[in-house]
PDB file of C-alpha atoms in Angstrom:
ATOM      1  CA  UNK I  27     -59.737  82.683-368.741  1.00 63.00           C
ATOM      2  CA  UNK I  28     -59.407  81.048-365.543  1.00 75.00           C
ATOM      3  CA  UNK I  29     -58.363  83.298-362.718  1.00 76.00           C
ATOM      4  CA  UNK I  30     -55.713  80.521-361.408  1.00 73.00           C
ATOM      5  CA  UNK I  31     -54.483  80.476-365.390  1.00 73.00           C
ATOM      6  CA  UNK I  32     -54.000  84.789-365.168  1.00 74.00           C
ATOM      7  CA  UNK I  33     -51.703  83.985-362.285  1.00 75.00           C
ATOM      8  CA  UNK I  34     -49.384  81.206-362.525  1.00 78.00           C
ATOM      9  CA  UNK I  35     -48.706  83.603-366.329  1.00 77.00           C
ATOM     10  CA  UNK I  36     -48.442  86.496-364.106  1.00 69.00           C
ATOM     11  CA  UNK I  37     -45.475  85.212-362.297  1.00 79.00           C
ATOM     12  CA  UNK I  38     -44.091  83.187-364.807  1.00 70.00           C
ATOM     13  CA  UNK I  39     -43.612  86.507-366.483  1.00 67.00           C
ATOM     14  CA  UNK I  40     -42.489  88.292-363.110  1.00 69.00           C
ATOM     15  CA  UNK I  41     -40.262  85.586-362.593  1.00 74.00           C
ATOM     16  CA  UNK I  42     -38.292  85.757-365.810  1.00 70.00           C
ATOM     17  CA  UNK I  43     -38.279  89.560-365.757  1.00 71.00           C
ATOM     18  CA  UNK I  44     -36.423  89.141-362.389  1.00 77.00           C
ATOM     19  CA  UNK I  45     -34.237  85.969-363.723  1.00 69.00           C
ATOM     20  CA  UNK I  46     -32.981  88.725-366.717  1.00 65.00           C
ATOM     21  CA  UNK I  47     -32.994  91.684-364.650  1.00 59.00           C
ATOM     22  CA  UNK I  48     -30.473  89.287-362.405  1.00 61.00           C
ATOM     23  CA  UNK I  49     -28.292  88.216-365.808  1.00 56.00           C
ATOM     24  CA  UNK I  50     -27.758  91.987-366.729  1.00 57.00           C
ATOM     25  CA  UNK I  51     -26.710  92.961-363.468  1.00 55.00           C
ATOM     26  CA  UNK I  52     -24.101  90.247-362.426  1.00 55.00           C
ATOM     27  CA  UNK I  53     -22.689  90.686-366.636  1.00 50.00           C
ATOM     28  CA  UNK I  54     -22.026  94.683-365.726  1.00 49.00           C
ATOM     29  CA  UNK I  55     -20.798  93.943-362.582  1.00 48.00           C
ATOM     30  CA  UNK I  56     -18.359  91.246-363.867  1.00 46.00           C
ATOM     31  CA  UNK I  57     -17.344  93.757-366.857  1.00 52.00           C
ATOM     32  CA  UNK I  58     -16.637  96.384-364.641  1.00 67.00           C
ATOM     33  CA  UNK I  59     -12.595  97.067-365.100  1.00 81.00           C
ATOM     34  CA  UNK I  60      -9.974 100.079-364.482  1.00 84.00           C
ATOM     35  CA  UNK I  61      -5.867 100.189-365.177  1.00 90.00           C
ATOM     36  CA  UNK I  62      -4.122 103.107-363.769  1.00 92.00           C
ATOM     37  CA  UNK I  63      -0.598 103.306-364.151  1.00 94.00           C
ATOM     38  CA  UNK I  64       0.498 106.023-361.728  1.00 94.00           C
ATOM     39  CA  UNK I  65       3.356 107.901-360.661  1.00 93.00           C
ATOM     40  CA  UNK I  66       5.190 110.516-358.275  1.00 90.00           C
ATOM     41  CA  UNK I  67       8.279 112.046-357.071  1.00 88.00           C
ATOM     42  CA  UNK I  68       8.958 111.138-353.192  1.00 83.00           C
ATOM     43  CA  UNK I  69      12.035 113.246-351.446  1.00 69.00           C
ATOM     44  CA  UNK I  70      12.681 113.602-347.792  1.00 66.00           C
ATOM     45  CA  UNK I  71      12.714 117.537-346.913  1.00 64.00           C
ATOM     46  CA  UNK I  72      14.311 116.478-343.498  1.00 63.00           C
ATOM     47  CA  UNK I  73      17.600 115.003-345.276  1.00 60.00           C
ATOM     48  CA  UNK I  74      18.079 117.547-347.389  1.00 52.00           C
ATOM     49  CA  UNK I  75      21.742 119.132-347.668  1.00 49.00           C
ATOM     50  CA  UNK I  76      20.810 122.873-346.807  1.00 42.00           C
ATOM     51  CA  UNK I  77      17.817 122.207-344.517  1.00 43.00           C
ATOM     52  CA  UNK I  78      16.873 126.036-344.383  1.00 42.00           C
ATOM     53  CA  UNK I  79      16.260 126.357-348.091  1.00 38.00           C
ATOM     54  CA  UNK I  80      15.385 123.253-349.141  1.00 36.00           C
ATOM     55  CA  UNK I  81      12.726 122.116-347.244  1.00 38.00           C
ATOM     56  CA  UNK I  82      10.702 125.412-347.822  1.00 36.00           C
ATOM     57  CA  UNK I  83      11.266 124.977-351.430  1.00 38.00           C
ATOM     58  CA  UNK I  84      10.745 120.922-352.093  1.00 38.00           C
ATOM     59  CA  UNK I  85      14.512 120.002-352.909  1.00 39.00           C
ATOM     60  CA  UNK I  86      16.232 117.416-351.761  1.00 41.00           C
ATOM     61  CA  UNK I  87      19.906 115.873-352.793  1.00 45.00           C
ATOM     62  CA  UNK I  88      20.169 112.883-355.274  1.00 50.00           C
ATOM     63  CA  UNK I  89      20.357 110.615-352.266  1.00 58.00           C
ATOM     64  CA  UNK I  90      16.994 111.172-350.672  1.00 69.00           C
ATOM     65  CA  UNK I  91      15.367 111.361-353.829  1.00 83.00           C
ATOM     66  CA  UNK I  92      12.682 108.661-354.909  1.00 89.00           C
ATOM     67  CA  UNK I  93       9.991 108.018-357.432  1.00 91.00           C
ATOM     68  CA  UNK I  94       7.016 106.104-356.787  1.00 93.00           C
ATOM     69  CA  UNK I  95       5.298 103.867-359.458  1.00 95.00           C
ATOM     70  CA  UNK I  96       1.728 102.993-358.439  1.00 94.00           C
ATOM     71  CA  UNK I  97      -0.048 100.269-360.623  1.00 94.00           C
ATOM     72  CA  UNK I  98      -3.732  99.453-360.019  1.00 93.00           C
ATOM     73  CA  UNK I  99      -6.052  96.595-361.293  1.00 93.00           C
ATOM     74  CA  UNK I 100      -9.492  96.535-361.280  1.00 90.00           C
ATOM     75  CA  UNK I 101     -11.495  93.223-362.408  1.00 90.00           C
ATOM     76  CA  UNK I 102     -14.995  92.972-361.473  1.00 85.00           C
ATOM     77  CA  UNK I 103     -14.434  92.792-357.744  1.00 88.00           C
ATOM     78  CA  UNK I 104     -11.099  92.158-357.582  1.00 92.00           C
ATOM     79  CA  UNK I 105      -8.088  94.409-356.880  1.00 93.00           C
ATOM     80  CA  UNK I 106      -4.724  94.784-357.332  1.00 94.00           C
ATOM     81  CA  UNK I 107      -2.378  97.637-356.119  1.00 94.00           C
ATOM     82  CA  UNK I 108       1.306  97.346-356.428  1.00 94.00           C
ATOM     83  CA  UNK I 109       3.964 100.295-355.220  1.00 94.00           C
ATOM     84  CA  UNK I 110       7.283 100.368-356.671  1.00 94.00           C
ATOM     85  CA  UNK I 111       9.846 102.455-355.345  1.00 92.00           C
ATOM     86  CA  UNK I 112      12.806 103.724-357.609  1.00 91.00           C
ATOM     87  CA  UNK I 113      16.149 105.363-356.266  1.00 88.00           C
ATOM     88  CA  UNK I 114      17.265 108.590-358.335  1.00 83.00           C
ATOM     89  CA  UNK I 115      19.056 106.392-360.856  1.00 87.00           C
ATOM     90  CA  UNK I 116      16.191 103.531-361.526  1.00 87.00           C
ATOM     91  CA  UNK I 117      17.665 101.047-359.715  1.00 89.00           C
ATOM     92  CA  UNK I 118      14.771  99.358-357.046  1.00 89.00           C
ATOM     93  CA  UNK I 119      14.205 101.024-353.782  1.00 89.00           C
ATOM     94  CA  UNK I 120      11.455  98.336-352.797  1.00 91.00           C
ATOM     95  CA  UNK I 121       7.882  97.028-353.707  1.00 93.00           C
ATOM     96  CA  UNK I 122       4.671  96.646-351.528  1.00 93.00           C
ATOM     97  CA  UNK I 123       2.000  94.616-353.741  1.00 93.00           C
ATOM     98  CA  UNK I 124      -1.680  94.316-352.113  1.00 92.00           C
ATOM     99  CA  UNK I 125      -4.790  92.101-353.153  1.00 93.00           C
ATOM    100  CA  UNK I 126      -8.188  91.884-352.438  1.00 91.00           C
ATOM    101  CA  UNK I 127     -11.464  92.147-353.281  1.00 92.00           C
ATOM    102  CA  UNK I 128     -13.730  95.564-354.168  1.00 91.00           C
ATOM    103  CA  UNK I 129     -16.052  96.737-351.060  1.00 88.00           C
ATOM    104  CA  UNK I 130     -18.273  99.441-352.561  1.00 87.00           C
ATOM    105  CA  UNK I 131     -18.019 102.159-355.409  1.00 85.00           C
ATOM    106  CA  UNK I 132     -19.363 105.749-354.762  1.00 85.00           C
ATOM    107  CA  UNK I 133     -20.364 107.007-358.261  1.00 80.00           C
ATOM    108  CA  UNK I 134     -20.645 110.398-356.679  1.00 82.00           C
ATOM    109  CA  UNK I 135     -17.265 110.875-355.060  1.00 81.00           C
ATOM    110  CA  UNK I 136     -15.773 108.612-357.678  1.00 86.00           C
ATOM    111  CA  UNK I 137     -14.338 106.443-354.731  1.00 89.00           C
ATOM    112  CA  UNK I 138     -13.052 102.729-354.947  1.00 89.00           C
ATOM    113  CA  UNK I 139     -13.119 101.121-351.607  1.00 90.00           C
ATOM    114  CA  UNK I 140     -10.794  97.931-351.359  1.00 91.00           C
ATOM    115  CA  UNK I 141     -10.844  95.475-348.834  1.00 89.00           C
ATOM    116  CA  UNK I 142      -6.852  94.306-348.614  1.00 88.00           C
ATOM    117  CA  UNK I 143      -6.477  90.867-347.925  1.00 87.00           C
ATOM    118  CA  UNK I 144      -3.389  90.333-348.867  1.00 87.00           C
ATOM    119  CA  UNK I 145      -0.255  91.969-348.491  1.00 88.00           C
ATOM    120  CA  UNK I 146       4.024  91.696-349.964  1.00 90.00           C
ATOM    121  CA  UNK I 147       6.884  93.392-349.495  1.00 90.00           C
ATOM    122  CA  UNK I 148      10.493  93.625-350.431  1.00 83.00           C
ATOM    123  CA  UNK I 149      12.778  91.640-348.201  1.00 76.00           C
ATOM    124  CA  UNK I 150      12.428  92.995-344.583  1.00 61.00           C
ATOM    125  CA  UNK I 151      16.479  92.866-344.131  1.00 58.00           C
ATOM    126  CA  UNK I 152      16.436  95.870-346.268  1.00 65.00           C
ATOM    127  CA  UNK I 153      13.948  97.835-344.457  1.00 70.00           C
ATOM    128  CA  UNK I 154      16.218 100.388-343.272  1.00 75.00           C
ATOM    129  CA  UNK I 155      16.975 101.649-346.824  1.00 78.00           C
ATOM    130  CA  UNK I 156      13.569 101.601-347.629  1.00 86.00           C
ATOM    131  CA  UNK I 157      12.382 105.381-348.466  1.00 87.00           C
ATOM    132  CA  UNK I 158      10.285 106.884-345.556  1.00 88.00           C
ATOM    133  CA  UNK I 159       7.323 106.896-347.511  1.00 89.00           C
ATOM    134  CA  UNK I 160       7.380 102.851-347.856  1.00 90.00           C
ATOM    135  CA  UNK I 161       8.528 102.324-344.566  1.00 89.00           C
ATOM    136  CA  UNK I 162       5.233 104.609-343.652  1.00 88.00           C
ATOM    137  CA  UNK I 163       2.646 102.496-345.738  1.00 90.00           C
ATOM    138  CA  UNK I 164       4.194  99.525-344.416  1.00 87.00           C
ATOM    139  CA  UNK I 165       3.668  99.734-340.924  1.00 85.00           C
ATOM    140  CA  UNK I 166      -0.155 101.210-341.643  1.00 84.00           C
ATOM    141  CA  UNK I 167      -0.781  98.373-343.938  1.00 81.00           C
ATOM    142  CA  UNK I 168       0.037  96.083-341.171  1.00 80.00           C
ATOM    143  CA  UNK I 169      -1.611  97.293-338.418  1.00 76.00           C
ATOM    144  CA  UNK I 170      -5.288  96.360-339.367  1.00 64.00           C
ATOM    145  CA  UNK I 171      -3.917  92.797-340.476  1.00 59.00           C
ATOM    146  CA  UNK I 172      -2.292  92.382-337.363  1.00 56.00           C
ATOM    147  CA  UNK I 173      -6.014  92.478-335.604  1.00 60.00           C
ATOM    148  CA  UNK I 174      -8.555  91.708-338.261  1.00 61.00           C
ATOM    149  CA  UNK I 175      -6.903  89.889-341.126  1.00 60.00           C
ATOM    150  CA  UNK I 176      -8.226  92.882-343.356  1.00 69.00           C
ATOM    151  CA  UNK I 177      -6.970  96.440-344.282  1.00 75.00           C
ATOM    152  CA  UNK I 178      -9.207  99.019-346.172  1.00 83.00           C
ATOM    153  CA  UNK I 179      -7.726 101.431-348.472  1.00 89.00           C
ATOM    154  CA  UNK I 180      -9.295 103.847-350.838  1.00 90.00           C
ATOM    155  CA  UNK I 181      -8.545 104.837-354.367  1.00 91.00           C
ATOM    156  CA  UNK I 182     -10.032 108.126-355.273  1.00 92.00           C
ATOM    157  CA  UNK I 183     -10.252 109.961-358.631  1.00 91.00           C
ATOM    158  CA  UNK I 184      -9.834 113.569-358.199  1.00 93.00           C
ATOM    159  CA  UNK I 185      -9.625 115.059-361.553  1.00 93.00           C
ATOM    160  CA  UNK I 186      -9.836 113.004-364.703  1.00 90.00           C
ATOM    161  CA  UNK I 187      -9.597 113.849-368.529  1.00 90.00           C
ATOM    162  CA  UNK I 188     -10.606 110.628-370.523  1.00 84.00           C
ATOM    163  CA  UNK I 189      -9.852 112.081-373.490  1.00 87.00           C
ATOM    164  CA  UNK I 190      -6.566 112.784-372.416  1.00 90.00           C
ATOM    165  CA  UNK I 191      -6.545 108.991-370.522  1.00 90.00           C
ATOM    166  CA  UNK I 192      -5.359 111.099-367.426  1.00 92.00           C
ATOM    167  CA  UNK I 193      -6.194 111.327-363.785  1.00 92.00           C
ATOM    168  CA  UNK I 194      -5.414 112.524-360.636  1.00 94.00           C
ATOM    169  CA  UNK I 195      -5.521 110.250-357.700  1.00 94.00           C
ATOM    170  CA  UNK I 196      -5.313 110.291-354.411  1.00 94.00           C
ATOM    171  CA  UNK I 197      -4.593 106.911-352.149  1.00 92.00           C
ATOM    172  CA  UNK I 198      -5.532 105.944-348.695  1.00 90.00           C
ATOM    173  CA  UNK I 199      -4.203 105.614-346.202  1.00 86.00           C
ATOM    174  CA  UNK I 200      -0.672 106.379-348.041  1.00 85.00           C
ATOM    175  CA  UNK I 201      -1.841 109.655-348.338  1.00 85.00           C
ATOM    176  CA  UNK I 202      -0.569 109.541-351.807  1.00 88.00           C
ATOM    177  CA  UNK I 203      -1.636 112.147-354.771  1.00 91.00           C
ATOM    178  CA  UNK I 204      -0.660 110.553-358.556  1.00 94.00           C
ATOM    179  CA  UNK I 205      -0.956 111.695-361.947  1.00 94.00           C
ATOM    180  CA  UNK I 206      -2.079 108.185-363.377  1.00 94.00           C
ATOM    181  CA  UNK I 207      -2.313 107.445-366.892  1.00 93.00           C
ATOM    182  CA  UNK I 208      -5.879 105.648-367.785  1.00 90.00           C
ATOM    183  CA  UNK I 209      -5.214 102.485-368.679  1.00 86.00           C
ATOM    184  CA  UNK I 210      -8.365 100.758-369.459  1.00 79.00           C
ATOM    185  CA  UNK I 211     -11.629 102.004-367.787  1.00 67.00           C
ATOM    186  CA  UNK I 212     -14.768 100.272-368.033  1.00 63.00           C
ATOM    187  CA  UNK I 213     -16.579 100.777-365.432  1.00 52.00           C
TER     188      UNK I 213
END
């Protein structure tokens, strides 16, 4: 056989090996998917109605009590995190809803980095009775939009069970620790 011949089948063969190795890849990474629906208690120690014993013990009064509903989405490299706020008695305290796009996954740490592009939020005439911790991811959400278009949060898995479909996860830069329930997970 011609020496030309052993080439051109050579990378014929290299070629398509790279063409499939190419196919796999982007199918994973298009597959990849997680749904956490999260959740935690939010009180202000500061406004509590005997300041000496409740804030070194965690309680606060009805009034300054909140829960916080965190819902995350996933999709190949898209991402989706939406904070509800609840009041005591359900009703709506406020929502901040963020989109954008997935930056990088540590395997190790089990670490989603998200690139935030874009950002909503409950009416601003209601900011003032807002709980503190919305008002606080608020104005740090804004801040790197405000000079780069872009904010990067972090959603990291702490502890998880999946037979249990349970996690623990913490949120950055809300500095936020939820027990999520799993969802999906396909990642």
């Amino acid at each position: 056989m011609a020496k030309w011949l052993k080439w051109t089948i050579n990378i014929v063969l290299l070629s398509a090996l790279i063409a499939a190795c190419g196919v796999i890849y982007k199918q994973s990474a298009t597959s990849r998917t997680m749904m956490l629906s999260c959740s935690s208690e939010l009180f202000d120690r500061h406004s509590s109605t005997n300041p000496s014993v409740s804030a070194s013990v965690g309680i606060a009064s009805s009034d300054n009590k909140f829960y916080l509903l965190v819902d995350v989405l996933i999709a190949a490299d898209k991402a989706q995190i939406n904070y509800r706020y609840f009041n005591f008695d359900g009703t709506s305290a406020g929502h901040i809803s963020m989109r954008g796009k997935v930056d990088s996954i540590e395997a190790n740490s089990m670490t989603y980095r998200v690139a935030v592009e874009t950002k909503t939020e409950s009416e601003m005439e209601k900011q003032k009775n807002w709980p503190e911790h919305m008002k606080y991811l608020s104005n740090i959400s804004s801040l790197p939009f405000r000079d780069s278009g872009v904010n990067n949060f972090s959603i990291e898995v702490l502890d998880m069970d999946d037979t249990k479909d349970y996690a623990v996860v913490l949120f950055q830069p809300s500095n936020t620790i939820c027990g999520c329930r799993i969802v999906n997970s396909r990642i």
